[in-house]
Amino acid sequence: MSILTEALALVLQADVLITVILASLLGLTIGAIPGLTAVMGVALLIPITFFMDPVPAISAIAALAAMAIFAGDIPGALLRIPGTPASAAYVQDAHAMAKQGQPERALGLSMAAACVGGVIGVILLMVAAPLLAKFATNFSSVEYFWLALLGLSCAAIVSTGAPLKGVLSLLFGLWVASIGIDEVAGQPRFTFGSTELMGGVSFIPAMIGMFAIPEILRNITQTQTKITPPTMGPVFRGLGTTLARRRTNLLRGSLTGSMIGALPGAGADIAAWVAYAVAKRRSKTPEKFGEGHDEGIIEAGAANNGALSSAWVPTLVFGIPGDSITAIVIGVLYLKGLEPGPIIFTKTPELVYAIFIAFFLANLLLIPFGWLIIRASRHLLTIKAAYYLPVVFACCIVGSFAINNTAFGVVVMLLFGLIGWLFEENGIPVAPAILGIVLGGMLEFNFVTSMLKSDGDLLIFVSRPIATALGLTVLAVWIWPLVKLVRIRT
């Protein structure tokens, strides 16, 4: 109980609360503007977190992400342009409801579902993470090798698009992770004589480039259409009645999102699509889906923020990103001198619980702040890209330069931005590449360590029960797409 009291004292400080409020407003603005995503918003927030203590820095990321994921529904409902990839799952229903003259109902349901899903996700995070951390303290390098491999495999297989393209993206990320001086042998790899590359490719500039620059390029190349500001009625009218009637969808979506979010590399995008598919399959009126039906909006909307919270479980417990946002969080934790993993629950438990409380607070703030952004959305949607894209690009440059105070970080950001744009133009997902960069070092280090322990005997990877179970899980993840392919062809 004393740890919880300490955590509350850390969060309930003026600077932390002000930071959460400002980050929430920024997240709402970014999510509501078509073309700006939650991941991009978090990436742009990184340079500002350099000057913060760990609690306000992580709290700001949590608040911005929670708000931006919901706010992505606003352009989806009003313009049929999903503000975030997770919003795409139910954009057809939300837009159809708005066209029927009920934009406030579509956004109100989405807001309330996101709040409930996020709160349930945080509760599961608070319960599951400490229990898993106690379990993970017995893990050796073998188990961590399999966990890293499981995270990479899931990221490649469940990513949007063809699994083969996900694997190609993952392999690119692993190659980037191998650049620099080998920790074991001390030999430079893929440095091509460059002294800057001997320290490896800095993760933050690469991540900013791959997520932010493609969005900027896409907005520049797209033709801007004239937007007619919509009219909004009362947001809360009939909201409680509808949610009470659809409580099964609300709870099921929250649990679906929480479970999928805890899988390494899955994230809110996959959770929203799965929840929407489940809602349609279990519905008594599946023919209404896509025509402004509320079941899909509620269930997938709850899954969004539920997955966002539970994605922190593998991040904090094992140091394995649950999604693209938590991949960025790992970089921030290392910058603050904190190493994610089970040891963080014993060394700084008050910090971990402070993160939980900040997440809980961010999701509760969704209701008042969500109402404000829904009312203001008619003005936000009319902002021309020419006004905000230069600011976004300037933030990318500053953030990339600030990592090591060298222009090389900016070069890395621009180069990876071009690569990210080429990836997306050819339907290759970016997230597996980012997770490959983050987990590549962990995978190699634990593999080499295990091999040194066993004098080169590969049987060490199946010598312990947990390691064997994880190995079989990885094997199942690899085989499953092949089984699906055989079923389709037969």
Short mmCIF file of C-alpha atoms in Angstrom, two decimals:
data_model
loop_
_atom_site.label_atom_id
_atom_site.label_comp_id
_atom_site.label_asym_id
_atom_site.label_seq_id
_atom_site.Cartn_x
_atom_site.Cartn_y
_atom_site.Cartn_z
CA MET A 1 0.00 0.00 0.00
CA SER A 2 2.93 2.31 0.74
CA ILE A 3 4.15 1.85 -2.85
CA LEU A 4 0.75 2.94 -4.17
CA THR A 5 0.84 5.98 -1.88
CA GLU A 6 4.31 6.89 -3.16
CA ALA A 7 3.12 6.47 -6.75
CA LEU A 8 0.10 8.72 -6.12
CA ALA A 9 2.40 11.35 -4.61
CA LEU A 10 4.56 11.21 -7.76
CA VAL A 11 1.58 11.67 -10.09
CA LEU A 12 -0.46 14.18 -8.07
CA GLN A 13 2.10 16.94 -8.47
CA ALA A 14 1.42 20.18 -10.29
CA ASP A 15 4.10 19.67 -12.97
CA VAL A 16 2.94 16.09 -13.74
CA LEU A 17 -0.75 17.02 -13.89
CA ILE A 18 -0.07 20.04 -16.11
CA THR A 19 2.09 17.87 -18.37
CA VAL A 20 -0.68 15.25 -18.65
CA ILE A 21 -3.27 17.92 -19.50
CA LEU A 22 -1.06 19.58 -22.13
CA ALA A 23 -0.10 16.20 -23.65
CA SER A 24 -3.77 15.22 -23.73
CA LEU A 25 -4.71 18.38 -25.62
CA LEU A 26 -1.82 17.83 -28.03
CA GLY A 27 -2.89 14.21 -28.57
CA LEU A 28 -6.47 15.26 -29.27
CA THR A 29 -5.31 17.85 -31.80
CA ILE A 30 -2.90 15.47 -33.55
CA GLY A 31 -5.42 12.63 -33.71
CA ALA A 32 -8.18 14.89 -35.02
CA ILE A 33 -6.11 16.24 -37.93
CA PRO A 34 -6.18 13.79 -40.88
CA GLY A 35 -2.70 12.47 -41.66
CA LEU A 36 -1.26 12.86 -38.16
CA THR A 37 -1.22 9.57 -36.20
CA ALA A 38 -0.80 8.66 -32.52
CA VAL A 39 2.61 7.10 -33.20
CA MET A 40 3.74 10.20 -35.05
CA GLY A 41 2.55 12.38 -32.14
CA VAL A 42 4.50 10.28 -29.63
CA ALA A 43 7.57 10.43 -31.87
CA LEU A 44 7.36 14.23 -31.99
CA LEU A 45 6.98 14.34 -28.19
CA ILE A 46 10.33 12.58 -27.60
CA PRO A 47 12.57 15.70 -27.85
CA ILE A 48 10.44 17.44 -25.19
CA THR A 49 10.75 14.45 -22.81
CA PHE A 50 14.54 14.90 -22.75
CA PHE A 51 14.03 17.77 -20.32
CA MET A 52 11.53 15.97 -18.05
CA ASP A 53 11.82 13.58 -15.12
CA PRO A 54 10.77 9.96 -15.85
CA VAL A 55 7.22 10.19 -14.38
CA PRO A 56 6.02 13.28 -16.31
CA ALA A 57 7.81 12.06 -19.45
CA ILE A 58 6.12 8.64 -19.50
CA SER A 59 2.81 10.13 -18.31
CA ALA A 60 2.86 12.58 -21.22
CA ILE A 61 3.37 9.74 -23.72
CA ALA A 62 0.55 7.69 -22.15
CA ALA A 63 -1.86 10.64 -22.18
CA LEU A 64 -1.03 11.71 -25.73
CA ALA A 65 -1.42 8.17 -27.08
CA ALA A 66 -4.76 7.55 -25.33
CA MET A 67 -6.22 10.82 -26.59
CA ALA A 68 -4.85 10.55 -30.14
CA ILE A 69 -6.22 7.02 -30.64
CA PHE A 70 -9.74 8.26 -29.83
CA ALA A 71 -9.39 11.56 -31.70
CA GLY A 72 -8.54 9.58 -34.86
CA ASP A 73 -12.22 8.67 -34.96
CA ILE A 74 -13.22 12.30 -35.59
CA PRO A 75 -11.99 12.67 -39.21
CA GLY A 76 -13.09 9.06 -39.75
CA ALA A 77 -16.68 9.80 -38.76
CA LEU A 78 -16.96 13.22 -40.40
CA LEU A 79 -14.79 12.83 -43.52
CA ARG A 80 -14.36 9.05 -43.89
CA ILE A 81 -10.61 9.62 -43.45
CA PRO A 82 -9.38 7.53 -40.45
CA GLY A 83 -7.16 9.72 -38.28
CA THR A 84 -5.27 6.66 -37.00
CA PRO A 85 -4.96 3.14 -38.49
CA ALA A 86 -6.99 1.72 -35.59
CA SER A 87 -9.94 3.93 -36.58
CA ALA A 88 -10.11 2.33 -40.02
CA ALA A 89 -11.84 -0.80 -38.69
CA TYR A 90 -15.17 0.93 -38.06
CA VAL A 91 -14.85 4.08 -40.17
CA GLN A 92 -17.63 2.92 -42.51
CA ASP A 93 -20.18 2.65 -39.69
CA ALA A 94 -19.10 5.90 -38.02
CA HIS A 95 -19.25 7.85 -41.29
CA ALA A 96 -22.60 6.31 -42.24
CA MET A 97 -24.02 7.37 -38.87
CA ALA A 98 -22.67 10.91 -39.41
CA LYS A 99 -24.25 11.04 -42.88
CA GLN A 100 -27.56 10.11 -41.26
CA GLY A 101 -27.31 13.37 -39.31
CA GLN A 102 -25.90 11.86 -36.10
CA PRO A 103 -22.16 12.71 -36.03
CA GLU A 104 -22.33 13.51 -32.31
CA ARG A 105 -23.81 10.04 -31.58
CA ALA A 106 -21.05 8.24 -33.52
CA LEU A 107 -18.29 10.22 -31.77
CA GLY A 108 -19.98 10.03 -28.35
CA LEU A 109 -20.19 6.24 -28.55
CA SER A 110 -16.57 6.04 -29.68
CA MET A 111 -15.45 8.34 -26.85
CA ALA A 112 -17.30 6.43 -24.12
CA ALA A 113 -16.18 3.03 -25.47
CA ALA A 114 -12.55 4.22 -25.61
CA CYS A 115 -12.75 5.41 -21.99
CA VAL A 116 -14.24 2.12 -20.70
CA GLY A 117 -11.84 0.00 -22.78
CA GLY A 118 -8.86 2.02 -21.59
CA VAL A 119 -9.85 1.76 -17.92
CA ILE A 120 -10.35 -2.02 -18.15
CA GLY A 121 -7.01 -2.31 -19.96
CA VAL A 122 -5.26 -0.37 -17.17
CA ILE A 123 -6.85 -2.55 -14.47
CA LEU A 124 -5.64 -5.70 -16.26
CA LEU A 125 -2.22 -4.08 -16.68
CA MET A 126 -2.02 -3.35 -12.94
CA VAL A 127 -2.99 -6.93 -12.10
CA ALA A 128 -1.06 -8.87 -14.75
CA ALA A 129 2.22 -6.95 -14.98
CA PRO A 130 3.43 -7.44 -11.35
CA LEU A 131 2.46 -11.14 -11.40
CA LEU A 132 4.32 -11.69 -14.69
CA ALA A 133 7.30 -9.75 -13.34
CA LYS A 134 7.62 -12.13 -10.37
CA PHE A 135 7.44 -15.04 -12.80
CA ALA A 136 10.00 -13.43 -15.15
CA THR A 137 12.67 -13.00 -12.46
CA ASN A 138 13.53 -16.70 -13.00
CA PHE A 139 14.14 -16.20 -16.73
CA SER A 140 17.61 -16.79 -18.13
CA SER A 141 19.13 -15.66 -21.44
CA VAL A 142 17.46 -18.66 -23.11
CA GLU A 143 13.93 -17.56 -22.21
CA TYR A 144 14.68 -13.98 -23.23
CA PHE A 145 15.95 -15.20 -26.58
CA TRP A 146 12.68 -17.04 -27.22
CA LEU A 147 10.63 -14.05 -26.01
CA ALA A 148 12.47 -11.69 -28.36
CA LEU A 149 11.98 -14.15 -31.22
CA LEU A 150 8.27 -14.49 -30.33
CA GLY A 151 7.84 -10.71 -30.36
CA LEU A 152 9.53 -10.41 -33.74
CA SER A 153 7.55 -13.32 -35.19
CA CYS A 154 4.20 -11.93 -34.00
CA ALA A 155 5.10 -8.50 -35.37
CA ALA A 156 5.79 -9.94 -38.81
CA ILE A 157 2.83 -12.33 -38.95
CA VAL A 158 0.03 -10.16 -37.52
CA SER A 159 1.07 -6.92 -39.25
CA THR A 160 -1.36 -5.53 -41.79
CA GLY A 161 -0.78 -6.73 -45.32
CA ALA A 162 0.85 -9.91 -46.60
CA PRO A 163 2.91 -11.85 -44.01
CA LEU A 164 5.82 -12.10 -46.47
CA LYS A 165 6.04 -8.30 -46.61
CA GLY A 166 5.98 -8.23 -42.82
CA VAL A 167 8.91 -10.67 -42.76
CA LEU A 168 10.86 -8.53 -45.27
CA SER A 169 10.28 -5.46 -43.10
CA LEU A 170 11.41 -7.40 -40.03
CA LEU A 171 14.60 -8.63 -41.72
CA PHE A 172 15.43 -5.06 -42.71
CA GLY A 173 15.05 -3.98 -39.07
CA LEU A 174 17.28 -6.84 -37.87
CA TRP A 175 19.93 -5.85 -40.39
CA VAL A 176 19.84 -2.24 -39.16
CA ALA A 177 20.17 -3.51 -35.56
CA SER A 178 23.38 -5.35 -36.53
CA ILE A 179 25.10 -2.18 -37.81
CA GLY A 180 27.94 -1.02 -35.55
CA ILE A 181 30.56 -2.70 -33.38
CA ASP A 182 29.71 -6.27 -32.36
CA GLU A 183 29.37 -6.39 -28.56
CA VAL A 184 30.93 -9.86 -28.29
CA ALA A 185 33.71 -9.90 -30.91
CA GLY A 186 34.35 -6.14 -30.98
CA GLN A 187 34.37 -6.11 -34.79
CA PRO A 188 32.68 -3.36 -36.84
CA ARG A 189 29.80 -4.57 -39.04
CA PHE A 190 28.26 -2.75 -42.03
CA THR A 191 29.93 0.54 -41.04
CA PHE A 192 31.48 1.08 -44.50
CA GLY A 193 34.34 3.02 -42.92
CA SER A 194 32.03 5.54 -41.23
CA THR A 195 32.96 6.41 -37.64
CA GLU A 196 29.39 7.60 -36.96
CA LEU A 197 28.01 4.15 -37.77
CA MET A 198 30.36 2.39 -35.33
CA GLY A 199 27.97 3.20 -32.52
CA GLY A 200 25.09 1.74 -34.52
CA VAL A 201 22.01 3.44 -35.94
CA SER A 202 20.32 5.56 -33.29
CA PHE A 203 16.81 4.21 -32.77
CA ILE A 204 14.93 7.49 -32.16
CA PRO A 205 15.93 9.30 -35.42
CA ALA A 206 15.22 6.12 -37.43
CA MET A 207 11.82 5.77 -35.79
CA ILE A 208 10.91 9.45 -36.24
CA GLY A 209 11.90 9.22 -39.89
CA MET A 210 9.99 6.01 -40.67
CA PHE A 211 6.77 7.16 -39.01
CA ALA A 212 6.66 10.92 -39.50
CA ILE A 213 8.27 11.62 -42.89
CA PRO A 214 5.97 9.27 -44.91
CA GLU A 215 2.95 11.07 -43.40
CA ILE A 216 4.40 14.44 -44.42
CA LEU A 217 5.14 13.23 -47.96
CA ARG A 218 1.68 11.69 -48.28
CA ASN A 219 0.00 14.91 -47.19
CA ILE A 220 2.11 16.94 -49.64
CA THR A 221 1.30 14.70 -52.60
CA GLN A 222 -2.45 14.38 -51.86
CA THR A 223 -4.91 16.92 -53.25
CA GLN A 224 -6.62 18.85 -50.49
CA THR A 225 -10.40 18.86 -50.82
CA LYS A 226 -12.59 21.62 -49.45
CA ILE A 227 -14.20 20.57 -46.16
CA THR A 228 -17.67 21.70 -45.11
CA PRO A 229 -17.79 22.14 -41.31
CA PRO A 230 -20.36 19.72 -39.82
CA THR A 231 -23.04 20.67 -37.32
CA MET A 232 -23.00 18.97 -33.92
CA GLY A 233 -25.88 18.16 -31.56
CA PRO A 234 -25.64 17.23 -27.84
CA VAL A 235 -22.91 14.58 -27.45
CA PHE A 236 -24.26 12.85 -24.32
CA ARG A 237 -27.92 12.58 -25.38
CA GLY A 238 -29.01 8.91 -25.27
CA LEU A 239 -25.40 7.78 -24.70
CA GLY A 240 -25.99 5.98 -21.39
CA THR A 241 -29.03 4.09 -22.73
CA THR A 242 -27.16 2.84 -25.79
CA LEU A 243 -24.12 1.74 -23.78
CA ALA A 244 -26.31 -0.10 -21.26
CA ARG A 245 -28.05 -1.91 -24.13
CA ARG A 246 -24.69 -2.77 -25.75
CA ARG A 247 -22.84 -3.63 -22.51
CA THR A 248 -21.89 -7.05 -23.88
CA ASN A 249 -20.14 -5.43 -26.86
CA LEU A 250 -18.46 -2.93 -24.56
CA LEU A 251 -17.06 -5.56 -22.20
CA ARG A 252 -16.13 -8.03 -24.93
CA GLY A 253 -14.33 -5.34 -26.94
CA SER A 254 -12.39 -4.21 -23.86
CA LEU A 255 -11.27 -7.76 -23.06
CA THR A 256 -10.45 -8.55 -26.71
CA GLY A 257 -8.34 -5.42 -26.98
CA SER A 258 -6.59 -6.09 -23.68
CA MET A 259 -5.68 -9.66 -24.63
CA ILE A 260 -4.50 -8.81 -28.16
CA GLY A 261 -2.62 -5.72 -26.95
CA ALA A 262 -0.57 -7.87 -24.58
CA LEU A 263 0.79 -9.86 -27.56
CA PRO A 264 4.19 -8.49 -28.62
CA GLY A 265 3.90 -6.47 -31.80
CA ALA A 266 0.10 -6.63 -32.16
CA GLY A 267 -1.20 -3.27 -30.91
CA ALA A 268 -4.45 -1.32 -31.24
CA ASP A 269 -4.72 -1.66 -35.04
CA ILE A 270 -5.01 -5.45 -34.99
CA ALA A 271 -7.21 -5.37 -31.87
CA ALA A 272 -9.74 -3.02 -33.51
CA TRP A 273 -10.06 -5.18 -36.63
CA VAL A 274 -10.41 -8.40 -34.62
CA ALA A 275 -13.00 -6.83 -32.27
CA TYR A 276 -15.01 -5.50 -35.21
CA ALA A 277 -14.95 -8.95 -36.87
CA VAL A 278 -16.06 -10.61 -33.60
CA ALA A 279 -18.87 -8.06 -33.18
CA LYS A 280 -20.17 -8.75 -36.67
CA ARG A 281 -19.96 -12.50 -36.26
CA ARG A 282 -21.79 -12.51 -32.91
CA SER A 283 -24.37 -9.90 -33.90
CA LYS A 284 -28.03 -10.77 -34.47
CA THR A 285 -28.12 -8.19 -37.27
CA PRO A 286 -24.78 -8.51 -39.15
CA GLU A 287 -26.37 -7.11 -42.32
CA LYS A 288 -26.53 -3.65 -40.65
CA PHE A 289 -22.76 -3.42 -40.27
CA GLY A 290 -21.29 -0.75 -42.53
CA GLU A 291 -24.57 1.16 -42.62
CA GLY A 292 -24.23 3.13 -39.36
CA HIS A 293 -24.64 0.31 -36.83
CA ASP A 294 -23.49 1.00 -33.25
CA GLU A 295 -22.27 -2.51 -32.28
CA GLY A 296 -19.08 -2.36 -34.33
CA ILE A 297 -18.26 1.20 -33.22
CA ILE A 298 -18.63 0.32 -29.52
CA GLU A 299 -16.79 -3.00 -29.59
CA ALA A 300 -13.87 -1.92 -31.79
CA GLY A 301 -13.67 1.50 -30.06
CA ALA A 302 -13.29 -0.22 -26.68
CA ALA A 303 -10.67 -2.58 -28.11
CA ASN A 304 -8.57 0.38 -29.31
CA ASN A 305 -7.76 1.83 -25.91
CA GLY A 306 -7.85 -1.54 -24.17
CA ALA A 307 -5.01 -2.70 -26.42
CA LEU A 308 -3.15 0.57 -25.92
CA SER A 309 -2.98 -0.02 -22.14
CA SER A 310 -2.21 -3.74 -22.19
CA ALA A 311 0.59 -3.25 -24.76
CA TRP A 312 2.65 -1.98 -21.82
CA VAL A 313 2.59 -5.46 -20.19
CA PRO A 314 5.33 -7.04 -22.39
CA THR A 315 7.12 -3.67 -22.50
CA LEU A 316 7.52 -3.24 -18.76
CA VAL A 317 7.81 -6.92 -17.82
CA PHE A 318 10.09 -8.27 -20.57
CA GLY A 319 11.42 -5.17 -22.35
CA ILE A 320 9.63 -6.29 -25.53
CA PRO A 321 7.45 -3.67 -27.28
CA GLY A 322 3.75 -4.46 -27.38
CA ASP A 323 3.24 -2.01 -30.26
CA SER A 324 4.93 0.86 -32.10
CA ILE A 325 4.20 3.35 -29.30
CA THR A 326 5.75 1.19 -26.58
CA ALA A 327 8.75 0.62 -28.87
CA ILE A 328 9.32 4.37 -28.55
CA VAL A 329 8.70 4.17 -24.78
CA ILE A 330 11.53 1.65 -24.40
CA GLY A 331 13.91 4.18 -25.97
CA VAL A 332 12.69 6.87 -23.53
CA LEU A 333 13.10 4.53 -20.53
CA TYR A 334 16.70 3.79 -21.52
CA LEU A 335 17.37 7.51 -22.01
CA LYS A 336 16.12 8.07 -18.44
CA GLY A 337 18.45 5.38 -17.07
CA LEU A 338 15.64 2.85 -16.53
CA GLU A 339 15.93 -0.66 -17.95
CA PRO A 340 12.54 -2.24 -18.76
CA GLY A 341 12.21 -5.79 -17.49
CA PRO A 342 11.20 -7.62 -14.29
CA ILE A 343 13.92 -5.85 -12.29
CA ILE A 344 12.15 -2.50 -12.70
CA PHE A 345 9.33 -3.83 -10.47
CA THR A 346 11.80 -4.42 -7.61
CA LYS A 347 14.14 -1.45 -8.10
CA THR A 348 11.56 1.28 -8.79
CA PRO A 349 8.06 -0.14 -8.15
CA GLU A 350 6.70 3.31 -7.27
CA LEU A 351 7.63 4.52 -10.77
CA VAL A 352 5.79 1.60 -12.40
CA TYR A 353 2.63 2.24 -10.39
CA ALA A 354 2.91 5.94 -11.15
CA ILE A 355 2.78 5.01 -14.85
CA PHE A 356 -0.34 2.89 -14.16
CA ILE A 357 -2.04 5.78 -12.35
CA ALA A 358 -1.11 8.23 -15.12
CA PHE A 359 -2.67 5.87 -17.68
CA PHE A 360 -5.81 5.58 -15.55
CA LEU A 361 -6.02 9.37 -15.29
CA ALA A 362 -5.49 9.83 -19.04
CA ASN A 363 -8.38 7.49 -19.83
CA LEU A 364 -10.72 9.24 -17.37
CA LEU A 365 -9.83 12.58 -18.96
CA LEU A 366 -11.14 11.20 -22.26
CA ILE A 367 -14.70 12.16 -21.31
CA PRO A 368 -14.30 15.91 -20.61
CA PHE A 369 -11.52 16.45 -23.14
CA GLY A 370 -13.22 14.23 -25.70
CA TRP A 371 -16.36 16.35 -25.42
CA LEU A 372 -14.29 19.48 -26.01
CA ILE A 373 -12.55 18.11 -29.09
CA ILE A 374 -15.82 16.86 -30.57
CA ARG A 375 -17.26 20.35 -30.21
CA ALA A 376 -14.10 21.90 -31.70
CA SER A 377 -13.70 19.32 -34.48
CA ARG A 378 -15.61 21.37 -37.05
CA HIS A 379 -12.81 23.95 -36.88
CA LEU A 380 -9.83 21.58 -36.55
CA LEU A 381 -10.75 19.66 -39.67
CA THR A 382 -10.57 22.80 -41.79
CA ILE A 383 -6.88 23.47 -40.97
CA LYS A 384 -4.86 23.25 -44.18
CA ALA A 385 -1.85 20.92 -44.29
CA ALA A 386 0.34 23.83 -45.44
CA TYR A 387 -0.02 25.37 -41.97
CA TYR A 388 0.98 22.44 -39.76
CA LEU A 389 3.31 20.28 -41.93
CA PRO A 390 6.29 22.71 -41.70
CA VAL A 391 5.96 22.68 -37.90
CA VAL A 392 5.85 18.86 -37.87
CA PHE A 393 8.93 18.67 -40.11
CA ALA A 394 10.82 21.15 -37.91
CA CYS A 395 10.01 19.02 -34.84
CA CYS A 396 11.39 15.96 -36.65
CA ILE A 397 14.68 17.75 -37.34
CA VAL A 398 15.03 19.09 -33.79
CA GLY A 399 14.21 15.70 -32.24
CA SER A 400 16.70 13.84 -34.43
CA PHE A 401 19.47 16.38 -33.81
CA ALA A 402 18.90 16.42 -30.03
CA ILE A 403 19.70 12.70 -29.53
CA ASN A 404 23.47 13.14 -29.89
CA ASN A 405 23.65 16.83 -30.85
CA THR A 406 24.99 15.92 -34.29
CA ALA A 407 23.72 16.47 -37.81
CA PHE A 408 24.20 12.74 -38.44
CA GLY A 409 20.96 12.08 -36.54
CA VAL A 410 19.11 14.35 -38.98
CA VAL A 411 20.67 12.47 -41.94
CA VAL A 412 19.54 9.15 -40.40
CA MET A 413 16.02 10.55 -39.92
CA LEU A 414 15.76 11.74 -43.53
CA LEU A 415 17.19 8.50 -44.94
CA PHE A 416 14.86 6.29 -42.91
CA GLY A 417 11.98 8.62 -43.76
CA LEU A 418 12.58 7.94 -47.45
CA ILE A 419 12.83 4.20 -46.75
CA GLY A 420 9.60 4.32 -44.72
CA TRP A 421 7.82 6.13 -47.54
CA LEU A 422 9.02 3.53 -50.09
CA PHE A 423 7.85 0.77 -47.74
CA GLU A 424 4.35 2.20 -47.37
CA GLU A 425 4.01 2.96 -51.08
CA ASN A 426 4.68 -0.72 -51.77
CA GLY A 427 2.43 -2.07 -49.02
CA ILE A 428 5.29 -3.08 -46.71
CA PRO A 429 4.44 -2.43 -43.03
CA VAL A 430 6.83 -0.19 -41.10
CA ALA A 431 6.14 -1.49 -37.56
CA PRO A 432 8.02 -4.83 -37.96
CA ALA A 433 11.14 -2.93 -39.10
CA ILE A 434 11.01 -0.70 -36.03
CA LEU A 435 10.52 -3.69 -33.71
CA GLY A 436 13.42 -5.42 -35.49
CA ILE A 437 15.67 -2.46 -34.71
CA VAL A 438 14.55 -2.45 -31.06
CA LEU A 439 14.70 -6.21 -30.42
CA GLY A 440 17.58 -7.17 -32.75
CA GLY A 441 20.27 -6.40 -30.16
CA MET A 442 18.36 -8.26 -27.43
CA LEU A 443 17.89 -11.29 -29.69
CA GLU A 444 21.57 -11.47 -30.66
CA PHE A 445 22.92 -10.80 -27.16
CA ASN A 446 20.82 -13.54 -25.52
CA PHE A 447 21.57 -16.01 -28.32
CA VAL A 448 25.34 -15.47 -28.03
CA THR A 449 25.21 -15.54 -24.22
CA SER A 450 23.31 -18.84 -24.25
CA MET A 451 25.72 -20.37 -26.74
CA LEU A 452 28.73 -19.32 -24.62
CA LYS A 453 27.11 -20.89 -21.55
CA SER A 454 26.58 -24.21 -23.33
CA ASP A 455 29.84 -24.27 -25.33
CA GLY A 456 27.89 -24.18 -28.56
CA ASP A 457 25.28 -26.83 -27.66
CA LEU A 458 21.94 -25.84 -29.23
CA LEU A 459 20.05 -28.12 -26.85
CA ILE A 460 20.31 -25.40 -24.21
CA PHE A 461 17.37 -23.70 -25.94
CA VAL A 462 15.06 -26.58 -24.98
CA SER A 463 16.73 -27.60 -21.72
CA ARG A 464 14.24 -25.77 -19.45
CA PRO A 465 10.43 -26.28 -19.40
CA ILE A 466 9.55 -22.60 -19.93
CA ALA A 467 12.10 -22.28 -22.74
CA THR A 468 10.66 -25.37 -24.43
CA ALA A 469 7.09 -23.99 -24.15
CA LEU A 470 8.16 -20.63 -25.61
CA GLY A 471 10.06 -22.40 -28.41
CA LEU A 472 6.97 -24.43 -29.32
CA THR A 473 4.88 -21.22 -29.29
CA VAL A 474 7.31 -19.57 -31.71
CA LEU A 475 7.17 -22.66 -33.93
CA ALA A 476 3.35 -22.54 -33.89
CA VAL A 477 3.40 -18.85 -34.90
CA TRP A 478 5.66 -19.72 -37.87
CA ILE A 479 3.60 -22.72 -38.98
CA TRP A 480 0.15 -21.12 -38.65
CA PRO A 481 0.36 -18.97 -41.85
CA LEU A 482 1.48 -22.04 -43.81
CA VAL A 483 -1.48 -24.04 -42.46
CA LYS A 484 -3.86 -21.22 -43.49
CA LEU A 485 -2.31 -21.14 -46.97
CA VAL A 486 -2.74 -24.92 -47.39
CA ARG A 487 -6.40 -24.67 -46.23
CA ILE A 488 -7.12 -21.89 -48.74
CA ARG A 489 -5.59 -23.84 -51.63
CA THR A 490 -7.40 -27.07 -50.72
#
